[in-house]
Amino acid sequence: MNQVPGDDVPWWSQPLPTSTTPATSTPATSTPAMSTTPLASARPKLPILFMLALALVAGVLGGGVGYFAAQYSDDRVTSDVRGPFTDTSDGRALTTSTSTIERAPGSIAGIAARVLPSVVSISTESNAGSGTGSGFVIRSDGYILTNNHVVADAANSTGSITVQFNGGKSISAEIVGRDATYDLAVIKVNLTNLKSLVLGDSDKVVVGDSVIAIGSPLGLTGTVTTGVVSAKDRPVSAGGRFDSQNSFINAIQTDAAINPGNSGGPLVDATGAVIGINSAIASMSSSRGQSGSIGLGFAIPINQAKRTAEQLIATGKSSHPILGVSLDLQFAGPGARISTLPGAVVTGGPASEAGLLSGDLILSLDGRNVANAEELIVAIRSHAPGDKVKISYVRAKKTIEVTVTLVAAPAN
């Protein structure tokens, strides 16, 4: 854990650890360590062998399609697969199926058909090189939501951004606003009458819910993968190389296959509504660069993303809630301890007004147990300025509970 560097700097401006994935020790069996990785991808060049491998996989997996339960109407998308084909060696017709495949609106295929037209592939060019990511339309007049780390390279140089829609149409895009703290960005294309996605309610998501991830892993546009919500409220760090501040997100964890290039794409529920933005994966530490999916993907909850996107569209900036304390990042927990350095509790800030002092040990926020400083940070960032939260803390072996009103962090 990093030591708090300043004597009177509040925690929202301090450097934080580069990963909030729970630390895993390396036992004698040399199990690899794990780290979280943002999912923007350098644009790939697919070798012939890789393309052959893709063809083989497609051939093997053709019959392995599962279905979500149909929940709405009896409308069907049908596909007639009748022949005939002719064997030119003897002129006889081969036997082919004449059955009709029914795909309910609530099936994976039905949901993908509705969602894919609103999902885009994002390509960037900058002095740092090229990269790809994903995004999705949130307003019919051209506004697209993605991750900050997808477009950060282009924003911090004389770069360019190109958006490609599922039908193949490409168009340049401009940045409306970025938020490195939440790893979110809104870009805009000069198009109207676009089909926007329905935004769901991430607060209602439960572990075990079926989900679909859609995006452009390794530049392969329109890729659809499925899984479940594996966990909620995972403190995860993500971000790009051009932003000095790590983004700490209160993530939804999923086992849907997510890979570099999926960043910014939607994670949708069984109704096709967006519940999260795919942002990071846990991967085995390796000197060979980014790894692929190991079934540990993380998405920014859409409720948090929606609030930030609305602010970015309205003003180009967004606000962040703060408690007004500096945390002792060397304290291993359980709990998050307020630093004992001078100025650790900002005079006149929310914590100060509620009576918190240096050295107090915060155990929970709104009933959610806090294991360490990172968990407290993401718990606070899941709220909005003006929210009232209950904080339980320990001082001199006595547990105290107070209500704190969060305020907006000062503008940089």
Coordinates of C-alpha atoms in Angstrom, one line a residue:
M1 CA 0.0 0.0 0.0
N2 CA 1.2 3.5 -0.8
Q3 CA 1.9 5.9 2.0
V4 CA -0.2 9.1 2.1
P5 CA 2.3 11.7 0.7
G6 CA 0.9 15.0 1.8
D7 CA 0.3 16.5 5.3
D8 CA -2.9 18.3 4.4
V9 CA -4.0 17.0 1.1
P10 CA -7.5 15.4 1.1
W11 CA -7.8 11.9 -0.2
W12 CA -9.5 12.7 -3.4
S13 CA -6.3 14.2 -4.8
Q14 CA -3.8 11.7 -3.6
P15 CA -2.3 8.9 -5.7
L16 CA -3.8 5.5 -4.9
P17 CA -2.7 1.9 -5.3
T18 CA -2.6 0.8 -8.9
S19 CA -4.9 -2.2 -8.3
T20 CA -7.8 -2.9 -5.9
T21 CA -8.2 -6.5 -6.9
P22 CA -7.8 -8.4 -3.7
A23 CA -4.2 -9.2 -3.3
T24 CA -3.2 -12.8 -3.9
S25 CA -0.1 -14.2 -2.5
T26 CA 2.2 -16.4 -4.5
P27 CA 2.6 -19.7 -2.7
A28 CA 5.3 -22.3 -3.2
T29 CA 3.3 -23.7 -6.1
S30 CA 4.0 -20.4 -7.9
T31 CA 0.3 -19.6 -8.8
P32 CA 0.5 -16.4 -10.9
A33 CA -0.5 -13.2 -9.3
M34 CA -3.6 -11.3 -10.6
S35 CA -4.1 -7.8 -11.8
T36 CA -6.9 -5.7 -13.4
T37 CA -6.3 -4.5 -16.9
P38 CA -8.2 -1.8 -18.8
L39 CA -9.7 -3.2 -22.0
A40 CA -8.7 -0.7 -24.7
S41 CA -6.8 -2.6 -27.3
A42 CA -4.0 -1.9 -29.7
R43 CA -5.4 -2.5 -33.2
P44 CA -4.6 -6.1 -34.1
K45 CA -3.2 -7.7 -37.2
L46 CA -4.7 -11.2 -37.5
P47 CA -2.2 -13.7 -38.8
I48 CA -3.4 -16.4 -41.2
L49 CA -3.1 -19.1 -38.5
F50 CA -5.3 -17.1 -36.2
M51 CA -7.9 -16.7 -38.9
L52 CA -7.9 -20.4 -39.5
A53 CA -8.3 -21.1 -35.9
L54 CA -11.3 -18.8 -35.8
A55 CA -12.9 -20.7 -38.7
L56 CA -12.4 -24.0 -36.9
V57 CA -13.9 -22.6 -33.7
A58 CA -16.9 -21.3 -35.6
G59 CA -17.4 -24.7 -37.1
V60 CA -17.3 -26.5 -33.8
L61 CA -19.4 -24.1 -31.8
G62 CA -22.3 -23.8 -34.3
G63 CA -24.7 -26.0 -32.3
G64 CA -23.8 -24.7 -28.8
V65 CA -26.2 -21.8 -28.7
G66 CA -28.3 -21.3 -25.5
Y67 CA -31.4 -19.3 -25.1
F68 CA -32.7 -16.7 -22.6
A69 CA -36.3 -17.3 -21.5
A70 CA -38.8 -15.4 -23.7
Q71 CA -40.5 -12.8 -21.5
Y72 CA -42.5 -10.5 -23.7
S73 CA -44.5 -11.5 -26.8
D74 CA -44.9 -14.4 -29.1
D75 CA -43.2 -12.6 -32.0
R76 CA -40.5 -14.7 -33.6
V77 CA -37.5 -14.1 -35.8
T78 CA -37.4 -17.1 -38.2
S79 CA -34.8 -18.6 -40.4
D80 CA -35.6 -21.1 -43.1
V81 CA -32.6 -23.4 -43.7
R82 CA -34.0 -25.5 -46.5
G83 CA -31.9 -26.6 -49.5
P84 CA -31.5 -28.3 -51.8
F85 CA -27.8 -28.8 -52.4
T86 CA -26.6 -30.9 -55.2
D87 CA -23.7 -33.4 -55.2
T88 CA -22.2 -32.7 -58.6
S89 CA -20.5 -36.1 -58.7
D90 CA -23.7 -38.1 -59.3
G91 CA -26.4 -35.4 -59.5
R92 CA -28.3 -36.5 -56.4
A93 CA -29.7 -33.9 -54.0
L94 CA -28.4 -33.9 -50.5
T95 CA -30.8 -34.1 -47.6
T96 CA -31.2 -30.8 -45.8
S97 CA -33.3 -29.6 -42.9
T98 CA -36.6 -27.8 -43.7
S99 CA -37.3 -26.9 -40.1
T100 CA -37.7 -23.2 -39.1
I101 CA -35.6 -21.9 -36.2
E102 CA -37.6 -19.8 -33.9
R103 CA -35.7 -17.1 -32.0
A104 CA -37.8 -15.5 -29.3
P105 CA -37.3 -11.8 -28.5
G106 CA -35.9 -12.8 -25.1
S107 CA -33.4 -15.2 -26.5
I108 CA -29.7 -14.3 -26.8
A109 CA -30.2 -14.0 -30.5
G110 CA -33.2 -11.8 -30.1
I111 CA -31.5 -9.5 -27.6
A112 CA -28.4 -9.3 -29.7
A113 CA -30.5 -8.3 -32.8
R114 CA -32.0 -5.4 -30.9
V115 CA -28.8 -4.2 -29.2
L116 CA -26.2 -4.6 -31.9
P117 CA -27.3 -1.6 -34.1
S118 CA -26.6 0.7 -31.1
V119 CA -23.1 -0.7 -30.3
V120 CA -20.1 0.9 -32.0
S121 CA -16.4 0.2 -32.4
I122 CA -14.2 3.1 -31.6
S123 CA -10.8 3.6 -33.2
T124 CA -8.3 6.2 -32.1
E125 CA -5.1 7.5 -33.7
S126 CA -2.6 9.6 -31.8
N127 CA 1.0 10.3 -31.2
A128 CA 1.0 7.3 -28.9
G129 CA -0.3 5.0 -31.6
S130 CA -3.6 3.4 -32.5
G131 CA -6.2 1.6 -30.4
T132 CA -9.6 0.2 -30.4
G133 CA -12.5 0.1 -28.0
S134 CA -16.2 0.0 -27.8
G135 CA -19.2 2.2 -27.0
F136 CA -22.9 2.5 -27.4
V137 CA -25.5 5.1 -28.3
I138 CA -27.3 6.8 -25.4
R139 CA -29.1 9.5 -27.3
S140 CA -30.5 9.5 -30.8
D141 CA -28.8 12.8 -31.7
G142 CA -25.4 11.2 -31.7
Y143 CA -24.2 10.9 -28.1
I144 CA -22.1 7.8 -27.4
L145 CA -20.9 6.6 -24.0
T146 CA -17.6 4.8 -23.6
N147 CA -14.6 4.5 -21.2
N148 CA -12.3 7.4 -20.7
H149 CA -9.3 5.2 -21.2
V150 CA -10.6 4.3 -24.7
V151 CA -10.3 7.9 -25.9
A152 CA -7.7 9.4 -23.5
D153 CA -4.8 9.0 -25.9
A154 CA -6.6 10.9 -28.6
A155 CA -7.7 13.6 -26.2
N156 CA -4.2 14.3 -24.9
S157 CA -2.6 14.7 -28.3
T158 CA -3.4 15.7 -31.8
G159 CA -5.4 12.6 -32.2
S160 CA -8.6 11.5 -34.0
I161 CA -11.5 9.3 -33.1
T162 CA -13.5 7.2 -35.6
V163 CA -16.7 5.4 -34.8
Q164 CA -17.9 2.4 -36.8
F165 CA -21.5 1.2 -36.5
N166 CA -22.6 -2.4 -36.7
G167 CA -23.7 -2.0 -40.3
G168 CA -20.2 -0.9 -41.3
K169 CA -20.8 2.9 -41.5
S170 CA -17.8 4.9 -40.2
I171 CA -17.8 8.5 -39.1
S172 CA -15.4 10.8 -37.1
A173 CA -16.3 11.7 -33.5
E174 CA -15.5 14.5 -31.1
I175 CA -15.1 14.3 -27.3
V176 CA -17.9 16.0 -25.4
G177 CA -16.4 15.4 -21.9
R178 CA -14.2 13.0 -20.0
D179 CA -14.1 11.9 -16.3
A180 CA -10.9 10.1 -15.4
T181 CA -12.2 9.5 -11.8
Y182 CA -15.0 7.3 -13.1
D183 CA -13.3 6.2 -16.3
L184 CA -16.1 7.5 -18.4
A185 CA -16.3 9.6 -21.5
V186 CA -19.0 10.9 -23.9
I187 CA -18.3 11.4 -27.5
K188 CA -20.5 12.7 -30.3
V189 CA -21.0 11.9 -34.0
N190 CA -22.8 14.2 -36.4
L191 CA -25.8 11.9 -37.0
T192 CA -29.4 12.0 -36.0
N193 CA -32.2 9.4 -35.6
L194 CA -29.8 6.9 -34.1
K195 CA -31.2 4.0 -32.1
S196 CA -30.2 4.4 -28.5
L197 CA -30.1 1.7 -25.9
V198 CA -32.4 1.4 -22.9
L199 CA -30.6 2.1 -19.7
G200 CA -31.5 -0.3 -16.9
D201 CA -31.3 0.0 -13.1
S202 CA -28.0 -1.5 -11.8
D203 CA -29.2 -1.2 -8.2
K204 CA -31.7 -4.0 -8.9
V205 CA -29.1 -6.4 -10.3
V206 CA -28.6 -9.5 -8.3
V207 CA -25.9 -12.2 -8.3
G208 CA -26.8 -14.9 -10.8
D209 CA -28.7 -12.6 -13.3
S210 CA -28.0 -13.5 -16.9
V211 CA -26.0 -10.9 -18.9
I212 CA -24.7 -10.3 -22.4
A213 CA -21.5 -8.4 -23.2
I214 CA -21.2 -6.8 -26.6
G215 CA -18.2 -5.0 -28.1
S216 CA -15.1 -5.2 -30.3
P217 CA -12.6 -7.5 -28.5
L218 CA -9.3 -7.4 -30.5
G219 CA -11.1 -5.2 -33.1
L220 CA -13.6 -8.0 -33.9
T221 CA -16.7 -5.8 -34.1
G222 CA -20.1 -7.0 -33.0
T223 CA -18.9 -9.8 -30.7
V224 CA -21.5 -11.2 -28.4
T225 CA -20.7 -13.2 -25.2
T226 CA -22.9 -14.4 -22.4
G227 CA -22.6 -15.1 -18.7
V228 CA -24.0 -14.1 -15.3
V229 CA -23.5 -11.5 -12.7
S230 CA -20.8 -13.1 -10.5
A231 CA -20.6 -10.5 -7.8
K232 CA -21.5 -6.9 -7.0
D233 CA -19.7 -4.0 -5.3
R234 CA -16.2 -5.1 -6.4
P235 CA -13.6 -2.3 -5.8
V236 CA -11.6 -2.2 -9.1
S237 CA -9.0 0.1 -10.5
A238 CA -9.0 1.1 -14.1
G239 CA -7.6 3.9 -16.2
G240 CA -5.3 5.0 -19.0
R241 CA -1.7 5.8 -19.1
F242 CA -2.3 9.6 -19.7
D243 CA -4.4 10.2 -16.6
S244 CA -2.5 10.6 -13.3
Q245 CA -5.5 9.6 -11.2
N246 CA -6.7 6.0 -11.0
S247 CA -10.4 5.5 -11.5
F248 CA -11.8 3.4 -8.7
I249 CA -15.1 1.8 -9.7
N250 CA -17.8 0.0 -7.6
A251 CA -17.9 -2.7 -10.2
I252 CA -20.3 -5.5 -11.3
Q253 CA -18.3 -8.7 -11.8
T254 CA -19.2 -11.1 -14.6
D255 CA -17.9 -14.3 -16.1
A256 CA -19.0 -13.2 -19.6
A257 CA -16.0 -13.3 -21.8
I258 CA -14.5 -9.8 -22.0
N259 CA -11.2 -9.0 -23.7
P260 CA -9.0 -6.1 -24.7
G261 CA -11.2 -4.0 -27.0
N262 CA -14.4 -4.6 -25.1
S263 CA -13.8 -1.4 -23.1
G264 CA -16.8 0.9 -23.2
G265 CA -19.2 -1.7 -24.6
P266 CA -22.5 -2.5 -22.9
L267 CA -23.3 -5.2 -20.4
V268 CA -27.0 -5.9 -20.8
D269 CA -29.5 -7.9 -18.8
A270 CA -32.1 -10.4 -20.0
T271 CA -34.4 -7.6 -21.3
G272 CA -31.6 -5.9 -23.4
A273 CA -31.3 -3.0 -21.0
V274 CA -27.8 -1.7 -20.2
I275 CA -26.8 -2.5 -16.6
G276 CA -23.0 -1.8 -16.9
I277 CA -20.1 -0.6 -19.0
N278 CA -17.4 -3.2 -19.6
S279 CA -14.2 -1.7 -18.3
A280 CA -11.6 -4.1 -16.9
I281 CA -10.6 -7.7 -16.5
A282 CA -8.5 -9.5 -14.0
S283 CA -5.7 -11.3 -15.7
M284 CA -2.7 -13.4 -14.7
S285 CA 0.4 -11.2 -14.3
S286 CA 2.6 -11.7 -17.3
S287 CA 5.6 -10.0 -18.8
R288 CA 4.1 -10.7 -22.3
G289 CA 1.5 -7.9 -22.1
Q290 CA -2.3 -8.1 -21.9
S291 CA -3.9 -11.4 -21.3
G292 CA -7.3 -12.5 -22.4
S293 CA -10.4 -13.4 -20.4
I294 CA -10.2 -15.7 -17.5
G295 CA -13.9 -15.2 -16.5
L296 CA -13.3 -12.2 -14.3
G297 CA -14.6 -9.1 -16.0
F298 CA -15.8 -5.9 -14.4
A299 CA -18.3 -3.3 -15.5
I300 CA -19.2 0.2 -14.2
P301 CA -22.8 0.2 -12.9
I302 CA -25.0 2.1 -15.3
N303 CA -26.7 4.2 -12.6
Q304 CA -23.3 5.8 -11.8
A305 CA -22.5 6.1 -15.5
K306 CA -25.8 7.7 -16.4
R307 CA -25.4 10.4 -13.8
T308 CA -21.9 11.2 -15.0
A309 CA -22.9 11.1 -18.7
E310 CA -25.7 13.6 -18.1
Q311 CA -23.3 16.0 -16.5
L312 CA -20.7 15.6 -19.2
I313 CA -23.3 16.3 -21.9
A314 CA -24.7 19.4 -20.0
T315 CA -21.4 21.0 -19.0
G316 CA -18.5 19.0 -20.3
K317 CA -17.6 18.2 -16.6
S318 CA -18.9 16.0 -13.8
S319 CA -18.8 16.2 -10.0
H320 CA -17.6 13.7 -7.5
P321 CA -18.8 13.1 -3.9
I322 CA -16.2 13.4 -1.1
L323 CA -16.0 12.8 2.6
G324 CA -13.2 15.2 3.2
V325 CA -10.6 13.0 4.8
S326 CA -7.2 11.6 4.0
L327 CA -6.9 7.8 4.5
D328 CA -4.0 5.8 5.8
L329 CA -3.2 3.6 2.8
Q330 CA -0.7 1.6 4.8
F331 CA -3.4 0.3 7.1
A332 CA -4.3 -3.2 6.0
G333 CA -7.7 -3.3 7.7
P334 CA -10.2 -4.4 8.5
G335 CA -11.7 -1.0 8.1
A336 CA -10.4 2.3 6.6
R337 CA -8.4 4.4 9.0
I338 CA -8.3 8.2 8.8
S339 CA -4.7 9.3 8.6
T340 CA -3.1 10.8 11.7
L341 CA -1.1 13.3 9.7
P342 CA -1.9 17.0 10.2
G343 CA -4.9 18.1 8.2
A344 CA -6.2 14.6 7.5
V345 CA -9.7 15.8 8.3
V346 CA -10.5 18.8 6.2
T347 CA -11.8 21.7 8.3
G348 CA -15.4 22.4 7.5
G349 CA -15.7 19.3 5.3
P350 CA -18.4 16.6 5.7
A351 CA -16.4 14.4 8.0
S352 CA -15.3 17.3 10.2
E353 CA -18.9 18.6 10.5
A354 CA -20.0 15.1 11.6
G355 CA -17.4 14.9 14.3
L356 CA -14.9 12.5 12.8
L357 CA -11.2 12.9 13.9
S358 CA -7.8 11.8 12.7
G359 CA -7.2 8.1 13.6
D360 CA -10.9 7.1 13.6
L361 CA -11.5 3.7 12.1
I362 CA -14.4 3.6 9.6
L363 CA -16.1 0.2 9.5
S364 CA -19.1 0.7 7.3
L365 CA -21.0 3.1 5.1
D366 CA -24.7 2.8 4.7
G367 CA -24.6 -0.7 6.2
R368 CA -21.9 -1.9 3.8
N369 CA -18.9 -3.2 5.6
V370 CA -15.6 -1.6 4.6
A371 CA -12.5 -3.9 4.5
N372 CA -10.0 -1.2 3.5
A373 CA -9.4 2.3 2.2
E374 CA -10.2 1.3 -1.4
E375 CA -13.6 -0.1 -0.5
L376 CA -14.5 3.1 1.3
I377 CA -13.5 5.1 -1.7
V378 CA -15.6 3.2 -4.2
A379 CA -18.5 3.1 -1.7
I380 CA -18.4 6.9 -1.5
R381 CA -18.0 7.3 -5.3
S382 CA -21.1 5.2 -5.9
H383 CA -23.1 8.1 -4.4
A384 CA -23.7 11.7 -5.6
P385 CA -22.9 15.0 -4.0
G386 CA -25.7 15.9 -1.5
D387 CA -26.4 12.3 -0.6
K388 CA -26.7 11.5 3.1
V389 CA -24.8 8.4 4.3
K390 CA -24.5 6.6 7.6
I391 CA -21.0 6.0 8.7
S392 CA -20.0 3.6 11.5
Y393 CA -16.6 4.1 13.1
V394 CA -14.5 3.2 16.1
R395 CA -12.7 5.6 18.4
A396 CA -11.1 4.5 21.7
K397 CA -12.8 1.0 21.4
K398 CA -16.2 2.6 21.2
T399 CA -18.4 2.2 18.0
I400 CA -20.1 5.4 16.9
E401 CA -22.6 6.0 14.1
V402 CA -23.1 9.3 12.4
T403 CA -24.9 10.7 9.3
V404 CA -22.7 12.6 6.9
T405 CA -23.8 14.7 3.9
L406 CA -21.4 14.2 1.0
V407 CA -20.3 17.3 -1.0
A408 CA -18.8 17.8 -4.4
A409 CA -15.0 17.7 -4.7
P410 CA -13.4 21.0 -5.5
A411 CA -12.8 21.6 -9.2
N412 CA -9.2 20.9 -10.3

